[in-house]
Amino acid sequence: MTGGLARSSLGWRYHWRCIWTFARRELRLWTYFRVNFTLDLLVVFTNFIIYMIIASFRPAAPTAVYGAGYASFLTVGLAVNTLMATAVAGPYTGLMDCWQNNRLETLMMSPISLPLFITGISVGQYARALMRLCIYLAGGALLFGAFADVAGPTLARGASALLVLGLALSACTGLGLAAASMVYLVDARGGSDPVRLVVDTLSGIAAGVYFPVQVLPGWLQWLACLVPQTYALDALRRLLLSPPAVALGAPTLPVHALAPGLPPALLDVLILAAYALLALRGGLALLKRGLDSARRDGRLSTWR
Amino acid sequence: MAIGEPAVSVRGLSKHFRVRRGVPVESVMGSSHWLTQLVIRTRSPEQRFTALDGVSFDIAPGEFFGLLGPNGAGKTTLLKCLATLLRPDGGTAVVNGHDVCASPDLVRLSVTMIGSGQWVAFDWGLSVRENLQFFADLYGLPPKSAHGRIEEALEVVGLSGLIDATPQTLSSGERQRLVLAKGFLLRTPVFFMDEPAANLDPRGTADILHYIRHDLARLEGVTVIYTSHRLEEVEELCDRVAILDRGRLVALDTPRRLVRLVTDVEHLEVDFTGTAAGVLERVAALPGVRGLDLASGPVAGSAGTLRIQCESAERSSGDVVTALGGLGLSVTAVRASAPRLGDVFLRLTGRGLHHGV
Amino acid sequence: MGFEYKRHDAPTFISAALFCLKNAISGWTMFVSSTVIDLLQTFFDATIFFFMAVYVAPGVAEQMAPFGGNYAGYVVLGFLAAGLLDSMMKSFYNAVASGYWGAQFEFYDAFPLGIPAYLTGAAGFNLLIALLRFAIIALVGLTLFGVRVEWGNSPAVLTILVVGLISVIGLGLAAASTFFLLNAKRWSDPVSWVAHILSSLIAGVYFPPDILPSWLQRFAALLPHFHLLRALRLAVMAGAGLGHPVVAHDLAVLGVMALVFVPSGAWLFRLGIHRAERLGQFTRWV
């Protein structure tokens, strides 16, 4: 008699194969409609052009603290934010897609774990985000002179930037898991949820994606300190754009004044690390609760 | 799972849903809209609908177990509880040695669920092969064996020639075969099959059911829980049959022993054509008629086949023909029939599986 | 026994369109949190452009003189008005896409007036929501964004908006036709994209077209967005009425565009429907 799958057979190879399976599927579906695939690329590019044209109106001058021009500032903001926004939106979007297409029950019958499942359904979003990232970086550098006024980063600063990015994406993923849990916890099945409303609004308006935080009134700057994107953008710009003397220098966020002895970039990293730890655990717990509630009420699929 | 332990063990399993049924409401937003529901809540309390009510049974390893019951009896709810897709509200269920509430992940490793509407889960943009490859990878099938399994599964369901077609180009029967092929990729110890032959033509149904009964169950020893509306399938395939009605288990035994419950009456089948109102009520009122069911025909009162339980088939046949003729219906055939599982349901619940009184 | 036939008269069309509109509203409000977020989203997007404009304003002080130097208000009004036009344009495409992916389009085609009624209802819903969003921001946000609104001029503003929206209906139908003609089925279409990029770059959404080369300005005049934005800014920020020569000229141009675009768009859309009927493409499942 044959048995089911043994737990021991589901090692790291299985996990990588599953992620690759999801990625392959997403890529195939994404490119299935050629017109839309082309438009997807063009829309990203043209929206980027619009932002950069507006940015070009600003008189050429170094952006406060970070040192580099506004084109570099904005390019880094758009590029990094696209990854962070994907981390926040990916789980919700993936879960909603599964629910709407009645795929969720079938996927939940497979032996994949919840983290692997979330990674799998989000992987397509990350592929698109990486595409946007390349467009922003290449477009910014080639068309608008971004990074021309920036000294090349050192290996140490590059590695630090990757660490910061990793922490930022972890924190944003935790928020994304919480957002996904809203599908079932508060019946947010209309395409938007309260977690992303708050996070996207604050990060878009106040985290410094499109303009320095100093442009905002004081109370809005403090609100910005609630989202991890603010710290990630501040730290990454210091590491990637600023000359070394400036990188660890002047404070930019209100929260920096609370620990004047610490370099602002280091404080950003510490806050991000704490945020990542709490958000990941809390988000996963909320999502588990949401899925349990769905199983209890028979809401895993659109049809009971 | 230890030797001697049942493959599936269910004790007092219950499942309730909160619904607001039967509350007529006129609303411009639609009755299910939250605004309408807010108004309804002030008028009537939330009702608890019991889908499963204290169901208990054991299934031995390798057994082919049937679930029978009308629409809304709780068959799909029961299967979903056992497959960990629905969390029961009471009782326990152990599948392949693991509790469905305490260890759902371990249960999922050892079960396969095949349903009739699962084709919507396939990606329309991927080919049949790519869709199956996706699930083979998710199930953890080693890549080397996945290719062979996919071809083997498609061969079984008769879709080998459509391996590179996309699901959106398949007919509804072919899509259901694809669902079956997905289920056949992995030989888990337990299979839950919820009307797997829905939308299949008679030839396709026969081939696939033969494979399920002979290859999967007999040769490989897989435990199968099978639901269907087709009585002949359940009678022929299943070692034992559980009859559900309104969430309760009303009978559980082999098909042969179950039909012995109704050997104290005789059975008539009457084919008729025409349409009239009140057919069932008129025939039920005849002397000697103990129960009846409209075995075929889309709605009560239209052309079809009446199945009648009576004290004497010979005496009742004349009365039935006269009664139907009086309603303007034309009787085309009358025959005595051996008792069947549908008759058992009628006896135990007082209602027909289809349309009965 | 008499037979009954499906009707295709005006009362049936109106009742069917209203039913589709009611359905769309019901679906949109089904999930409260999503409804609220949807209404607030435009406000937050406008806020981003507002602060960005504040940041770059010193660079365009000269060009903003006719608008009281208020570049932030200029950008926000442009963003909102262009968003309204884009919503109107995309409403037909979105209705077709929803019908296709929701497996309802085939059902609607079985009735003589099914598809026109469905499109009218669904597009009408999209228009209502776009106007609702615009109204919320107009009432609440424009003042916050530093746009001095001449409320006494509301009739002129409404007239400009309505004529402008009608002028893009034809483009919207053309956009919807690409769903079947170009197989653009994943929620984006080339017509809307071209209109969006051209209007953003040259029609004056984010900066005055005066700074562009003259040949580009002439090209910009071919877009409904150019005329709508110019007339709307004059009406909202400068109190110009319908009698103002520039506003009157822009309204006339928008009217002519409506007369040209609507039949052309309708013809393209019918072409798309015929193609779908021929190839069996009303639903993703055969």
Short mmCIF file of C-alpha atoms in Angstrom, two decimals, chain B residues 2-323:
data_model
loop_
_atom_site.label_atom_id
_atom_site.label_comp_id
_atom_site.label_asym_id
_atom_site.label_seq_id
_atom_site.Cartn_x
_atom_site.Cartn_y
_atom_site.Cartn_z
CA ALA B 2 -1.27 1.90 13.76
CA ILE B 3 -2.32 -1.47 12.37
CA GLY B 4 -5.95 -2.17 13.17
CA GLU B 5 -6.76 1.51 13.51
CA PRO B 6 -9.50 2.84 11.26
CA ALA B 7 -8.42 5.00 8.34
CA VAL B 8 -11.10 7.51 9.28
CA SER B 9 -12.74 7.79 12.67
CA VAL B 10 -15.51 10.31 13.32
CA ARG B 11 -17.17 10.86 16.68
CA GLY B 12 -20.06 13.22 17.25
CA LEU B 13 -19.01 15.57 14.46
CA SER B 14 -21.07 18.75 14.30
CA LYS B 15 -21.02 21.81 12.10
CA HIS B 16 -23.31 24.83 12.24
CA PHE B 17 -23.58 27.91 10.06
CA ARG B 18 -25.13 31.23 10.90
CA VAL B 19 -27.69 32.11 8.29
CA ARG B 20 -30.73 34.24 7.78
CA ARG B 21 -32.93 32.12 5.63
CA GLY B 22 -36.58 32.36 4.95
CA VAL B 23 -36.80 36.05 5.81
CA PRO B 24 -38.52 37.66 2.85
CA VAL B 25 -37.23 41.13 2.24
CA GLU B 26 -37.60 43.65 -0.53
CA SER B 27 -34.45 45.69 -0.81
CA VAL B 28 -33.11 47.82 -3.60
CA MET B 29 -29.59 46.78 -2.57
CA GLY B 30 -30.28 43.04 -2.61
CA SER B 31 -31.05 40.78 0.31
CA SER B 32 -27.44 39.77 0.99
CA HIS B 33 -26.13 43.33 1.17
CA TRP B 34 -24.89 44.40 4.60
CA LEU B 35 -27.29 47.37 4.67
CA THR B 36 -30.21 45.03 4.12
CA GLN B 37 -28.83 42.62 6.68
CA LEU B 38 -28.65 45.45 9.23
CA VAL B 39 -32.37 46.01 8.76
CA ILE B 40 -33.12 42.31 8.89
CA ARG B 41 -31.19 41.95 12.11
CA THR B 42 -33.58 44.29 13.82
CA ARG B 43 -36.50 42.21 12.67
CA SER B 44 -35.33 38.66 13.22
CA PRO B 45 -32.62 36.87 15.13
CA GLU B 46 -29.81 35.05 13.39
CA GLN B 47 -30.67 31.45 12.71
CA ARG B 48 -28.31 28.58 13.25
CA PHE B 49 -28.34 26.14 10.41
CA THR B 50 -27.09 22.70 11.39
CA ALA B 51 -25.18 21.13 8.53
CA LEU B 52 -23.84 18.19 10.57
CA ASP B 53 -25.41 16.93 13.77
CA GLY B 54 -23.39 14.47 15.82
CA VAL B 55 -22.21 12.21 13.01
CA SER B 56 -20.16 9.17 14.05
CA PHE B 57 -18.64 6.33 12.04
CA ASP B 58 -15.42 4.46 11.37
CA ILE B 59 -13.94 3.54 8.02
CA ALA B 60 -11.47 0.68 7.75
CA PRO B 61 -8.30 1.06 5.66
CA GLY B 62 -8.96 0.14 2.04
CA GLU B 63 -12.72 0.45 2.39
CA PHE B 64 -14.85 2.03 -0.35
CA PHE B 65 -17.30 4.08 1.68
CA GLY B 66 -20.34 5.75 0.19
CA LEU B 67 -22.19 8.84 1.39
CA LEU B 68 -25.75 9.18 0.21
CA GLY B 69 -28.30 11.89 0.79
CA PRO B 70 -30.35 14.60 -0.93
CA ASN B 71 -29.07 18.12 -1.62
CA GLY B 72 -28.29 19.86 1.64
CA ALA B 73 -27.87 16.63 3.61
CA GLY B 74 -24.35 17.56 4.67
CA LYS B 75 -22.24 15.30 2.43
CA THR B 76 -19.94 18.02 1.13
CA THR B 77 -19.73 19.63 4.57
CA LEU B 78 -18.63 16.31 6.04
CA LEU B 79 -16.00 15.78 3.38
CA LYS B 80 -14.64 19.29 3.82
CA CYS B 81 -14.42 18.81 7.59
CA LEU B 82 -12.43 15.63 7.08
CA ALA B 83 -10.23 17.33 4.48
CA THR B 84 -9.51 20.18 6.99
CA LEU B 85 -11.11 22.79 4.74
CA LEU B 86 -13.88 23.36 7.27
CA ARG B 87 -13.38 23.45 11.00
CA PRO B 88 -16.01 21.40 12.84
CA ASP B 89 -17.81 23.00 15.75
CA GLY B 90 -18.05 19.83 17.82
CA GLY B 91 -16.86 16.24 17.97
CA THR B 92 -13.64 14.76 16.71
CA ALA B 93 -12.39 13.34 13.45
CA VAL B 94 -9.20 11.39 12.94
CA VAL B 95 -7.93 10.78 9.43
CA ASN B 96 -5.01 8.44 8.87
CA GLY B 97 -4.11 8.69 12.53
CA HIS B 98 -4.17 12.50 12.79
CA ASP B 99 -6.79 14.73 14.31
CA VAL B 100 -8.24 17.16 11.78
CA CYS B 101 -8.31 20.01 14.29
CA ALA B 102 -5.07 19.37 16.17
CA SER B 103 -2.88 18.31 13.22
CA PRO B 104 -4.48 19.56 9.99
CA ASP B 105 -1.11 19.81 8.24
CA LEU B 106 -0.44 16.13 8.80
CA VAL B 107 -3.92 15.21 7.60
CA ARG B 108 -3.36 17.11 4.36
CA LEU B 109 -0.25 15.10 3.65
CA SER B 110 -2.30 11.93 3.41
CA VAL B 111 -5.56 12.90 1.72
CA THR B 112 -6.67 13.84 -1.79
CA MET B 113 -9.89 15.72 -2.42
CA ILE B 114 -11.64 15.46 -5.79
CA GLY B 115 -14.75 17.59 -6.25
CA SER B 116 -17.04 18.45 -9.11
CA GLY B 117 -16.42 22.21 -9.27
CA GLN B 118 -12.66 22.23 -8.81
CA TRP B 119 -11.93 22.98 -12.46
CA VAL B 120 -12.22 26.71 -11.71
CA ALA B 121 -8.96 26.43 -9.83
CA PHE B 122 -7.06 25.64 -13.00
CA ASP B 123 -5.24 28.41 -14.77
CA TRP B 124 -6.89 29.11 -18.10
CA GLY B 125 -3.64 30.40 -19.55
CA LEU B 126 -1.53 27.32 -18.80
CA SER B 127 -1.74 24.09 -20.75
CA VAL B 128 -3.14 20.89 -19.26
CA ARG B 129 0.40 19.63 -18.74
CA GLU B 130 1.54 22.87 -17.11
CA ASN B 131 -1.46 22.92 -14.80
CA LEU B 132 -0.81 19.36 -13.68
CA GLN B 133 2.91 20.05 -13.35
CA PHE B 134 2.06 22.93 -11.02
CA PHE B 135 0.09 20.65 -8.72
CA ALA B 136 2.63 17.85 -8.98
CA ASP B 137 5.27 20.25 -7.70
CA LEU B 138 3.04 21.48 -4.91
CA TYR B 139 2.33 17.93 -3.85
CA GLY B 140 6.06 17.27 -3.63
CA LEU B 141 6.23 14.71 -6.40
CA PRO B 142 9.87 14.30 -7.39
CA PRO B 143 10.43 15.93 -10.79
CA LYS B 144 11.64 12.67 -12.34
CA SER B 145 8.43 10.83 -11.54
CA ALA B 146 6.09 13.79 -12.06
CA HIS B 147 6.33 13.60 -15.85
CA GLY B 148 5.38 9.93 -15.91
CA ARG B 149 2.58 10.40 -13.39
CA ILE B 150 1.06 13.22 -15.43
CA GLU B 151 1.00 11.11 -18.56
CA GLU B 152 -0.36 8.15 -16.66
CA ALA B 153 -3.13 10.23 -15.06
CA LEU B 154 -4.13 11.77 -18.40
CA GLU B 155 -4.20 8.30 -19.95
CA VAL B 156 -6.58 7.10 -17.26
CA VAL B 157 -9.01 9.97 -17.77
CA GLY B 158 -8.73 9.94 -21.55
CA LEU B 159 -7.09 13.35 -22.01
CA SER B 160 -3.73 12.27 -23.42
CA GLY B 161 -4.51 13.89 -26.75
CA LEU B 162 -5.20 17.24 -25.08
CA ILE B 163 -2.05 17.49 -23.00
CA ASP B 164 -1.06 20.79 -24.60
CA ALA B 165 -4.56 22.30 -24.76
CA THR B 166 -5.58 25.04 -22.33
CA PRO B 167 -8.50 24.50 -19.92
CA GLN B 168 -10.46 27.31 -21.51
CA THR B 169 -10.77 25.29 -24.69
CA LEU B 170 -11.98 22.12 -22.97
CA SER B 171 -15.60 21.11 -22.68
CA SER B 172 -17.19 20.84 -19.24
CA GLY B 173 -16.74 17.04 -19.23
CA GLU B 174 -13.10 17.36 -20.21
CA ARG B 175 -12.53 19.89 -17.45
CA GLN B 176 -13.95 17.45 -14.93
CA ARG B 177 -11.59 14.78 -16.28
CA LEU B 178 -8.76 17.21 -15.71
CA VAL B 179 -9.87 17.52 -12.09
CA LEU B 180 -9.74 13.76 -11.80
CA ALA B 181 -6.30 13.64 -13.40
CA LYS B 182 -5.05 16.10 -10.79
CA GLY B 183 -6.41 13.87 -8.08
CA PHE B 184 -4.75 10.79 -9.53
CA LEU B 185 -1.26 12.31 -9.50
CA LEU B 186 -0.55 11.17 -5.99
CA ARG B 187 -1.47 7.90 -4.26
CA THR B 188 -2.45 9.17 -0.84
CA PRO B 189 -3.94 6.63 1.60
CA VAL B 190 -7.29 8.42 1.68
CA PHE B 191 -9.35 9.88 -1.16
CA PHE B 192 -12.40 12.06 -0.75
CA MET B 193 -14.49 12.08 -3.91
CA ASP B 194 -17.40 14.49 -4.05
CA GLU B 195 -19.46 13.58 -7.13
CA PRO B 196 -16.34 12.95 -9.23
CA ALA B 197 -18.31 11.73 -12.26
CA ALA B 198 -20.43 14.87 -12.60
CA ASN B 199 -20.61 16.11 -16.21
CA LEU B 200 -19.06 12.92 -17.58
CA ASP B 201 -20.69 10.92 -20.35
CA PRO B 202 -21.73 7.31 -19.58
CA ARG B 203 -18.71 5.75 -21.26
CA GLY B 204 -16.29 8.07 -19.50
CA THR B 205 -18.04 7.49 -16.21
CA ALA B 206 -17.77 3.71 -16.55
CA ASP B 207 -14.04 3.79 -17.37
CA ILE B 208 -13.13 6.13 -14.57
CA LEU B 209 -15.24 4.41 -11.97
CA HIS B 210 -13.66 1.11 -12.95
CA TYR B 211 -10.23 2.65 -12.41
CA ILE B 212 -11.22 4.09 -9.04
CA ARG B 213 -12.77 0.87 -7.80
CA HIS B 214 -10.37 -1.63 -9.28
CA ASP B 215 -6.99 0.06 -9.48
CA LEU B 216 -7.10 2.58 -6.68
CA ALA B 217 -9.21 0.83 -4.11
CA ARG B 218 -8.71 -2.90 -4.72
CA LEU B 219 -5.16 -3.04 -6.04
CA GLU B 220 -3.58 -0.16 -4.18
CA GLY B 221 -5.70 -0.34 -1.06
CA VAL B 222 -6.68 3.29 -1.02
CA THR B 223 -9.53 4.25 1.32
CA VAL B 224 -12.23 6.10 -0.59
CA ILE B 225 -15.13 8.17 0.68
CA TYR B 226 -17.46 8.63 -2.25
CA THR B 227 -20.55 10.78 -2.67
CA SER B 228 -22.90 10.72 -5.61
CA HIS B 229 -26.50 11.28 -6.56
CA ARG B 230 -26.43 8.28 -8.84
CA LEU B 231 -27.75 5.40 -6.76
CA GLU B 232 -26.49 2.75 -9.15
CA GLU B 233 -22.92 4.02 -8.70
CA VAL B 234 -23.11 3.89 -4.94
CA GLU B 235 -24.80 0.50 -4.87
CA GLU B 236 -22.26 -1.03 -7.21
CA LEU B 237 -19.04 0.53 -5.93
CA CYS B 238 -19.35 0.87 -2.19
CA ASP B 239 -18.53 -1.64 0.50
CA ARG B 240 -20.68 0.28 2.95
CA VAL B 241 -23.02 3.22 2.60
CA ALA B 242 -23.87 5.95 5.10
CA ILE B 243 -27.16 7.74 4.53
CA LEU B 244 -27.29 11.35 5.66
CA ASP B 245 -30.38 13.45 6.07
CA ARG B 246 -30.37 17.03 7.33
CA GLY B 247 -26.96 16.57 8.89
CA ARG B 248 -27.76 13.33 10.70
CA LEU B 249 -26.55 9.84 10.00
CA VAL B 250 -29.74 7.80 9.58
CA ALA B 251 -28.26 4.49 8.42
CA LEU B 252 -24.90 2.83 7.93
CA ASP B 253 -24.35 -0.65 6.52
CA THR B 254 -23.55 -2.59 3.36
CA PRO B 255 -25.91 -1.86 0.45
CA ARG B 256 -27.24 -5.41 0.62
CA ARG B 257 -28.16 -5.19 4.31
CA LEU B 258 -29.61 -1.73 3.93
CA VAL B 259 -32.10 -2.78 1.27
CA ARG B 260 -33.29 -5.57 3.55
CA LEU B 261 -34.90 -2.78 5.61
CA VAL B 262 -37.44 -2.35 2.86
CA THR B 263 -38.12 -5.96 1.87
CA ASP B 264 -41.42 -5.87 3.80
CA VAL B 265 -42.93 -3.84 0.97
CA GLU B 266 -43.05 -4.26 -2.76
CA HIS B 267 -41.77 -1.77 -5.26
CA LEU B 268 -43.29 -0.48 -8.45
CA GLU B 269 -41.77 1.68 -11.14
CA VAL B 270 -44.19 3.58 -13.37
CA ASP B 271 -43.01 5.51 -16.44
CA PHE B 272 -45.32 8.26 -17.64
CA THR B 273 -45.44 11.22 -20.00
CA GLY B 274 -47.32 14.49 -19.73
CA THR B 275 -47.51 17.23 -17.17
CA ALA B 276 -49.97 17.68 -14.33
CA ALA B 277 -50.06 19.25 -10.91
CA GLY B 278 -50.46 17.23 -7.73
CA VAL B 279 -49.26 13.88 -9.13
CA LEU B 280 -47.34 12.90 -6.01
CA GLU B 281 -50.15 13.84 -3.63
CA ARG B 282 -52.75 11.98 -5.70
CA VAL B 283 -50.75 8.76 -5.88
CA ALA B 284 -49.69 8.96 -2.20
CA ALA B 285 -53.36 9.01 -1.19
CA LEU B 286 -54.09 5.67 -2.89
CA PRO B 287 -54.77 2.71 -0.58
CA GLY B 288 -51.77 0.48 -0.01
CA VAL B 289 -49.18 3.05 -1.03
CA ARG B 290 -46.57 3.47 1.70
CA GLY B 291 -44.31 6.01 0.02
CA LEU B 292 -43.16 7.24 -3.34
CA ASP B 293 -40.42 9.14 -5.03
CA LEU B 294 -40.18 10.81 -8.43
CA ALA B 295 -37.05 9.07 -9.67
CA SER B 296 -36.50 11.15 -12.77
CA GLY B 297 -37.92 14.27 -14.35
CA PRO B 298 -36.86 17.84 -13.62
CA VAL B 299 -39.73 18.85 -11.38
CA ALA B 300 -42.47 17.11 -9.43
CA GLY B 301 -45.47 16.56 -11.67
CA SER B 302 -43.69 16.46 -15.01
CA ALA B 303 -42.87 13.45 -17.14
CA GLY B 304 -40.66 10.86 -15.53
CA THR B 305 -40.63 7.72 -13.45
CA LEU B 306 -42.50 7.20 -10.21
CA ARG B 307 -41.06 4.75 -7.76
CA ILE B 308 -43.72 3.50 -5.35
CA GLN B 309 -43.49 1.48 -2.16
CA CYS B 310 -46.72 -0.45 -1.64
CA GLU B 311 -48.19 -3.44 0.15
CA SER B 312 -48.98 -5.24 -3.07
CA ALA B 313 -47.49 -4.26 -6.41
CA GLU B 314 -50.18 -6.16 -8.28
CA ARG B 315 -53.08 -4.40 -6.53
CA SER B 316 -51.49 -0.94 -6.60
CA SER B 317 -50.43 -1.00 -10.24
CA GLY B 318 -54.03 -0.74 -11.45
CA ASP B 319 -54.87 2.03 -9.02
CA VAL B 320 -51.79 4.03 -10.02
CA VAL B 321 -52.49 3.73 -13.75
CA THR B 322 -56.08 4.86 -13.19
CA ALA B 323 -55.00 7.77 -11.01
#
